[in-house]
Amino acid sequence: NGGIDDIVGVQTQFIADNNVTISPGDFIQLAGAVGVANCAGAPRIPFFFGRPEPKAASPDGLIPEPFDSVDKILARFSDAGFSAEEVVALLASHSVAAADNVDPTIPGTPFDSTPDLFDSQFFIEVQMKGTLFPGTDDNEGEVKSPALGEIRIQSDHDLARDSRTACEWQSFVDNHDKLMSAFSAAMVKMSVLGHDINDLVDCSEVIPEPAALPSSAGPHLLPAITMDDIEAACSETPFPTLTALAGAATSIAPV
């Protein structure tokens, strides 16, 4: 979870300054659900209350790294009860995310061209042929991306092209309803991992309703990109035909 130190610091200070009486585990889940709700196109993620206080810090090494193989990533998630399809669904979080530490020379570099929207662009753009590094070119866990200002981590690249996950990955390209539903279900499953959901209280009514995607949003290719630049990997169905945004290629702004 490298790169979220600033977020953890803000949350810790908020708890201290406001005499928050819920457990840190509950607060993290609440903040995550509210944070996602700020992104247009996102699902409204349910929030369950009642996690106990933590007993000890989690050991290092439990969360896969961006340079881990697909075999290692899927095995680790399988240990925790998640299918390959659920792993892909959870990666929809990268639609509204950025990297600070993969290349520390360019903090806040987003994973797709629309980091303020919960949409399918992440699943499209990871499937594009990589042509450049947005910063330096010798970073562990990074591979070439298709656009200036956009970073691509190795694990995303590999999962998009692996036979076990490629078709599920591709299925989100032009199916926003499935994207929202699958992500929400996988997030709820992860949020109650290690707990009996029957011992928790459903407080989902405190989570705001996210705005819908703007009418101008829709799956597309980046400017100057064609379908020939798509590295399709699903053997069952062809990659959906998309058109590129008009104009010349531009650099994507940092988050």
mmCIF file of N, CA, C and O in Angstrom, residues 137-198:
data_model
loop_
_atom_site.group_PDB
_atom_site.id
_atom_site.type_symbol
_atom_site.label_atom_id
_atom_site.label_comp_id
_atom_site.label_asym_id
_atom_site.label_seq_id
_atom_site.Cartn_x
_atom_site.Cartn_y
_atom_site.Cartn_z
ATOM 1 N N ASP A 137 12.680 5.601 -16.878
ATOM 2 C CA ASP A 137 12.362 4.319 -17.510
ATOM 3 C C ASP A 137 13.015 3.115 -16.849
ATOM 4 O O ASP A 137 13.198 2.077 -17.471
ATOM 5 N N ASP A 138 13.361 3.221 -15.585
ATOM 6 C CA ASP A 138 14.017 2.102 -14.915
ATOM 7 C C ASP A 138 13.367 1.847 -13.564
ATOM 8 O O ASP A 138 14.036 1.799 -12.532
ATOM 9 N N ASN A 139 12.028 1.725 -13.577
ATOM 10 C CA ASN A 139 11.291 1.570 -12.329
ATOM 11 C C ASN A 139 10.716 0.166 -12.208
ATOM 12 O O ASN A 139 10.040 -0.306 -13.123
ATOM 13 N N GLU A 140 10.977 -0.480 -11.086
ATOM 14 C CA GLU A 140 10.456 -1.824 -10.859
ATOM 15 C C GLU A 140 8.931 -1.783 -10.818
ATOM 16 O O GLU A 140 8.326 -0.955 -10.143
ATOM 17 N N GLY A 141 8.293 -2.665 -11.573
ATOM 18 C CA GLY A 141 6.842 -2.735 -11.567
ATOM 19 C C GLY A 141 6.156 -1.822 -12.556
ATOM 20 O O GLY A 141 4.932 -1.727 -12.551
ATOM 21 N N GLU A 142 6.907 -1.143 -13.435
ATOM 22 C CA GLU A 142 6.312 -0.254 -14.431
ATOM 23 C C GLU A 142 6.639 -0.739 -15.833
ATOM 24 O O GLU A 142 7.747 -1.230 -16.093
ATOM 25 N N VAL A 143 5.678 -0.619 -16.741
ATOM 26 C CA VAL A 143 5.904 -0.888 -18.163
ATOM 27 C C VAL A 143 5.456 0.335 -18.955
ATOM 28 O O VAL A 143 4.829 1.246 -18.412
ATOM 29 N N LYS A 144 5.745 0.350 -20.240
ATOM 30 C CA LYS A 144 5.419 1.507 -21.070
ATOM 31 C C LYS A 144 3.908 1.739 -21.133
ATOM 32 O O LYS A 144 3.117 0.796 -21.152
ATOM 33 N N SER A 145 3.531 3.014 -21.173
ATOM 34 C CA SER A 145 2.131 3.407 -21.280
ATOM 35 C C SER A 145 1.869 3.992 -22.671
ATOM 36 O O SER A 145 2.808 4.261 -23.419
ATOM 37 N N PRO A 146 0.588 4.224 -23.013
ATOM 38 C CA PRO A 146 0.292 4.749 -24.344
ATOM 39 C C PRO A 146 0.262 6.268 -24.448
ATOM 40 O O PRO A 146 0.042 6.791 -25.536
ATOM 41 N N ALA A 147 0.478 6.976 -23.323
ATOM 42 C CA ALA A 147 0.303 8.433 -23.367
ATOM 43 C C ALA A 147 1.175 9.115 -22.328
ATOM 44 O O ALA A 147 1.403 8.589 -21.239
ATOM 45 N N LEU A 148 1.641 10.322 -22.668
ATOM 46 C CA LEU A 148 2.344 11.137 -21.693
ATOM 47 C C LEU A 148 1.424 11.453 -20.518
ATOM 48 O O LEU A 148 0.235 11.722 -20.696
ATOM 49 N N GLY A 149 1.968 11.413 -19.313
ATOM 50 C CA GLY A 149 1.179 11.727 -18.135
ATOM 51 C C GLY A 149 0.384 10.564 -17.596
ATOM 52 O O GLY A 149 -0.334 10.710 -16.608
ATOM 53 N N GLU A 150 0.480 9.397 -18.229
ATOM 54 C CA GLU A 150 -0.247 8.202 -17.772
ATOM 55 C C GLU A 150 0.756 7.105 -17.434
ATOM 56 O O GLU A 150 1.686 6.854 -18.200
ATOM 57 N N ILE A 151 0.566 6.469 -16.288
ATOM 58 C CA ILE A 151 1.480 5.418 -15.860
ATOM 59 C C ILE A 151 0.784 4.062 -15.957
ATOM 60 O O ILE A 151 -0.442 3.971 -15.783
ATOM 61 N N ARG A 152 1.552 3.044 -16.276
ATOM 62 C CA ARG A 152 1.006 1.686 -16.350
ATOM 63 C C ARG A 152 1.884 0.761 -15.517
ATOM 64 O O ARG A 152 3.097 0.692 -15.736
ATOM 65 N N ILE A 153 1.266 0.074 -14.576
ATOM 66 C CA ILE A 153 2.049 -0.842 -13.774
ATOM 67 C C ILE A 153 2.033 -2.233 -14.404
ATOM 68 O O ILE A 153 1.103 -2.617 -15.119
ATOM 69 N N GLN A 154 3.080 -2.954 -14.143
ATOM 70 C CA GLN A 154 3.307 -4.253 -14.775
ATOM 71 C C GLN A 154 2.164 -5.222 -14.516
ATOM 72 O O GLN A 154 1.734 -5.948 -15.417
ATOM 73 N N SER A 155 1.671 -5.253 -13.281
ATOM 74 C CA SER A 155 0.628 -6.233 -12.945
ATOM 75 C C SER A 155 -0.663 -5.966 -13.707
ATOM 76 O O SER A 155 -1.338 -6.904 -14.155
ATOM 77 N N ASP A 156 -1.026 -4.694 -13.898
ATOM 78 C CA ASP A 156 -2.217 -4.380 -14.695
ATOM 79 C C ASP A 156 -2.022 -4.847 -16.134
ATOM 80 O O ASP A 156 -2.911 -5.463 -16.733
ATOM 81 N N HIS A 157 -0.870 -4.524 -16.697
ATOM 82 C CA HIS A 157 -0.544 -4.930 -18.066
ATOM 83 C C HIS A 157 -0.661 -6.443 -18.221
ATOM 84 O O HIS A 157 -1.260 -6.949 -19.184
ATOM 85 N N ASP A 158 -0.101 -7.180 -17.280
ATOM 86 C CA ASP A 158 -0.073 -8.636 -17.396
ATOM 87 C C ASP A 158 -1.457 -9.257 -17.186
ATOM 88 O O ASP A 158 -1.835 -10.202 -17.889
ATOM 89 N N LEU A 159 -2.220 -8.745 -16.238
ATOM 90 C CA LEU A 159 -3.561 -9.278 -15.996
ATOM 91 C C LEU A 159 -4.478 -9.037 -17.189
ATOM 92 O O LEU A 159 -5.348 -9.858 -17.495
ATOM 93 N N ALA A 160 -4.288 -7.915 -17.886
ATOM 94 C CA ALA A 160 -5.110 -7.615 -19.057
ATOM 95 C C ALA A 160 -4.831 -8.564 -20.205
ATOM 96 O O ALA A 160 -5.666 -8.704 -21.118
ATOM 97 N N ARG A 161 -3.683 -9.234 -20.171
ATOM 98 C CA ARG A 161 -3.268 -10.074 -21.291
ATOM 99 C C ARG A 161 -3.165 -11.555 -20.926
ATOM 100 O O ARG A 161 -2.766 -12.364 -21.764
ATOM 101 N N ASP A 162 -3.509 -11.920 -19.717
ATOM 102 C CA ASP A 162 -3.438 -13.314 -19.286
ATOM 103 C C ASP A 162 -4.722 -14.044 -19.654
ATOM 104 O O ASP A 162 -5.820 -13.486 -19.512
ATOM 105 N N SER A 163 -4.617 -15.278 -20.099
ATOM 106 C CA SER A 163 -5.795 -16.025 -20.559
ATOM 107 C C SER A 163 -6.828 -16.239 -19.460
ATOM 108 O O SER A 163 -8.016 -16.418 -19.748
ATOM 109 N N ARG A 164 -6.418 -16.198 -18.209
ATOM 110 C CA ARG A 164 -7.342 -16.413 -17.100
ATOM 111 C C ARG A 164 -8.167 -15.174 -16.766
ATOM 112 O O ARG A 164 -9.217 -15.270 -16.113
ATOM 113 N N THR A 165 -7.715 -14.016 -17.212
ATOM 114 C CA THR A 165 -8.358 -12.761 -16.810
ATOM 115 C C THR A 165 -8.685 -11.837 -17.982
ATOM 116 O O THR A 165 -9.422 -10.865 -17.803
ATOM 117 N N ALA A 166 -8.158 -12.120 -19.164
ATOM 118 C CA ALA A 166 -8.302 -11.198 -20.293
ATOM 119 C C ALA A 166 -9.748 -10.977 -20.705
ATOM 120 O O ALA A 166 -10.152 -9.845 -21.008
ATOM 121 N N CYS A 167 -10.554 -12.037 -20.737
ATOM 122 C CA CYS A 167 -11.942 -11.873 -21.196
ATOM 123 C C CYS A 167 -12.780 -11.107 -20.176
ATOM 124 O O CYS A 167 -13.639 -10.292 -20.552
ATOM 125 N N GLU A 168 -12.542 -11.356 -18.899
ATOM 126 C CA GLU A 168 -13.255 -10.583 -17.883
ATOM 127 C C GLU A 168 -12.838 -9.119 -17.956
ATOM 128 O O GLU A 168 -13.673 -8.220 -17.852
ATOM 129 N N TRP A 169 -11.555 -8.892 -18.142
ATOM 130 C CA TRP A 169 -11.044 -7.527 -18.313
ATOM 131 C C TRP A 169 -11.767 -6.838 -19.460
ATOM 132 O O TRP A 169 -12.291 -5.731 -19.315
ATOM 133 N N GLN A 170 -11.801 -7.496 -20.610
ATOM 134 C CA GLN A 170 -12.412 -6.914 -21.804
ATOM 135 C C GLN A 170 -13.912 -6.698 -21.636
ATOM 136 O O GLN A 170 -14.483 -5.770 -22.219
ATOM 137 N N SER A 171 -14.564 -7.500 -20.801
ATOM 138 C CA SER A 171 -16.014 -7.405 -20.648
ATOM 139 C C SER A 171 -16.458 -6.081 -20.053
ATOM 140 O O SER A 171 -17.620 -5.681 -20.197
ATOM 141 N N PHE A 172 -15.542 -5.373 -19.375
ATOM 142 C CA PHE A 172 -15.893 -4.095 -18.753
ATOM 143 C C PHE A 172 -15.785 -2.918 -19.717
ATOM 144 O O PHE A 172 -16.247 -1.821 -19.399
ATOM 145 N N VAL A 173 -15.179 -3.129 -20.872
ATOM 146 C CA VAL A 173 -14.892 -2.037 -21.800
ATOM 147 C C VAL A 173 -16.155 -1.281 -22.200
ATOM 148 O O VAL A 173 -16.181 -0.051 -22.221
ATOM 149 N N ASP A 174 -17.213 -2.012 -22.534
ATOM 150 C CA ASP A 174 -18.446 -1.361 -22.998
ATOM 151 C C ASP A 174 -19.665 -1.784 -22.191
ATOM 152 O O ASP A 174 -20.776 -1.813 -22.693
ATOM 153 N N ASN A 175 -19.450 -2.109 -20.925
ATOM 154 C CA ASN A 175 -20.565 -2.525 -20.060
ATOM 155 C C ASN A 175 -20.409 -1.849 -18.699
ATOM 156 O O ASN A 175 -19.910 -2.442 -17.741
ATOM 157 N N HIS A 176 -20.834 -0.586 -18.626
ATOM 158 C CA HIS A 176 -20.644 0.190 -17.404
ATOM 159 C C HIS A 176 -21.474 -0.350 -16.250
ATOM 160 O O HIS A 176 -21.038 -0.320 -15.094
ATOM 161 N N ASP A 177 -22.664 -0.860 -16.530
ATOM 162 C CA ASP A 177 -23.489 -1.428 -15.463
ATOM 163 C C ASP A 177 -22.794 -2.621 -14.811
ATOM 164 O O ASP A 177 -22.801 -2.765 -13.585
ATOM 165 N N LYS A 178 -22.199 -3.479 -15.632
ATOM 166 C CA LYS A 178 -21.468 -4.619 -15.075
ATOM 167 C C LYS A 178 -20.272 -4.147 -14.267
ATOM 168 O O LYS A 178 -19.971 -4.697 -13.205
ATOM 169 N N LEU A 179 -19.580 -3.128 -14.770
ATOM 170 C CA LEU A 179 -18.424 -2.586 -14.064
ATOM 171 C C LEU A 179 -18.811 -2.112 -12.668
ATOM 172 O O LEU A 179 -18.147 -2.439 -11.676
ATOM 173 N N MET A 180 -19.879 -1.349 -12.571
ATOM 174 C CA MET A 180 -20.322 -0.853 -11.265
ATOM 175 C C MET A 180 -20.739 -1.992 -10.350
ATOM 176 O O MET A 180 -20.368 -2.033 -9.172
ATOM 177 N N SER A 181 -21.524 -2.919 -10.869
ATOM 178 C CA SER A 181 -22.047 -4.014 -10.057
ATOM 179 C C SER A 181 -20.929 -4.921 -9.545
ATOM 180 O O SER A 181 -20.891 -5.268 -8.357
ATOM 181 N N ALA A 182 -20.020 -5.307 -10.448
ATOM 182 C CA ALA A 182 -18.946 -6.221 -10.061
ATOM 183 C C ALA A 182 -17.994 -5.570 -9.063
ATOM 184 O O ALA A 182 -17.554 -6.208 -8.099
ATOM 185 N N PHE A 183 -17.677 -4.296 -9.273
ATOM 186 C CA PHE A 183 -16.778 -3.598 -8.359
ATOM 187 C C PHE A 183 -17.407 -3.459 -6.979
ATOM 188 O O PHE A 183 -16.765 -3.715 -5.958
ATOM 189 N N SER A 184 -18.677 -3.067 -6.935
ATOM 190 C CA SER A 184 -19.350 -2.897 -5.654
ATOM 191 C C SER A 184 -19.385 -4.205 -4.873
ATOM 192 O O SER A 184 -19.085 -4.244 -3.676
ATOM 193 N N ALA A 185 -19.733 -5.296 -5.553
ATOM 194 C CA ALA A 185 -19.821 -6.596 -4.875
ATOM 195 C C ALA A 185 -18.461 -7.029 -4.347
ATOM 196 O O ALA A 185 -18.348 -7.540 -3.211
ATOM 197 N N ALA A 186 -17.416 -6.846 -5.153
ATOM 198 C CA ALA A 186 -16.080 -7.251 -4.714
ATOM 199 C C ALA A 186 -15.579 -6.372 -3.576
ATOM 200 O O ALA A 186 -14.899 -6.859 -2.653
ATOM 201 N N MET A 187 -15.915 -5.092 -3.605
ATOM 202 C CA MET A 187 -15.503 -4.193 -2.530
ATOM 203 C C MET A 187 -16.194 -4.534 -1.221
ATOM 204 O O MET A 187 -15.576 -4.506 -0.148
ATOM 205 N N VAL A 188 -17.486 -4.855 -1.301
ATOM 206 C CA VAL A 188 -18.194 -5.256 -0.076
ATOM 207 C C VAL A 188 -17.570 -6.524 0.498
ATOM 208 O O VAL A 188 -17.331 -6.637 1.706
ATOM 209 N N LYS A 189 -17.284 -7.479 -0.365
ATOM 210 C CA LYS A 189 -16.662 -8.729 0.087
ATOM 211 C C LYS A 189 -15.329 -8.459 0.762
ATOM 212 O O LYS A 189 -15.021 -9.025 1.818
ATOM 213 N N MET A 190 -14.528 -7.580 0.168
ATOM 214 C CA MET A 190 -13.237 -7.263 0.763
ATOM 215 C C MET A 190 -13.409 -6.497 2.077
ATOM 216 O O MET A 190 -12.665 -6.714 3.040
ATOM 217 N N SER A 191 -14.393 -5.613 2.146
ATOM 218 C CA SER A 191 -14.556 -4.768 3.325
ATOM 219 C C SER A 191 -14.982 -5.545 4.566
ATOM 220 O O SER A 191 -14.776 -5.083 5.690
ATOM 221 N N VAL A 192 -15.594 -6.709 4.385
ATOM 222 C CA VAL A 192 -16.030 -7.505 5.541
ATOM 223 C C VAL A 192 -15.176 -8.754 5.705
ATOM 224 O O VAL A 192 -15.519 -9.646 6.489
ATOM 225 N N LEU A 193 -14.069 -8.823 4.987
ATOM 226 C CA LEU A 193 -13.182 -9.977 5.094
ATOM 227 C C LEU A 193 -12.723 -10.155 6.542
ATOM 228 O O LEU A 193 -12.252 -9.211 7.176
ATOM 229 N N GLY A 194 -12.892 -11.364 7.054
ATOM 230 C CA GLY A 194 -12.502 -11.639 8.428
ATOM 231 C C GLY A 194 -13.579 -11.335 9.450
ATOM 232 O O GLY A 194 -13.370 -11.530 10.653
ATOM 233 N N HIS A 195 -14.732 -10.857 8.988
ATOM 234 C CA HIS A 195 -15.838 -10.532 9.889
ATOM 235 C C HIS A 195 -17.085 -11.294 9.467
ATOM 236 O O HIS A 195 -17.244 -11.658 8.300
ATOM 237 N N ASP A 196 -17.972 -11.519 10.420
ATOM 238 C CA ASP A 196 -19.295 -12.060 10.122
ATOM 239 C C ASP A 196 -20.206 -10.876 9.835
ATOM 240 O O ASP A 196 -20.463 -10.059 10.725
ATOM 241 N N ILE A 197 -20.673 -10.781 8.598
ATOM 242 C CA ILE A 197 -21.479 -9.620 8.224
ATOM 243 C C ILE A 197 -22.744 -9.513 9.072
ATOM 244 O O ILE A 197 -23.288 -8.422 9.262
ATOM 245 N N ASN A 198 -23.189 -10.630 9.620
ATOM 246 C CA ASN A 198 -24.380 -10.613 10.477
ATOM 247 C C ASN A 198 -24.118 -9.932 11.818
ATOM 248 O O ASN A 198 -25.063 -9.568 12.531
#
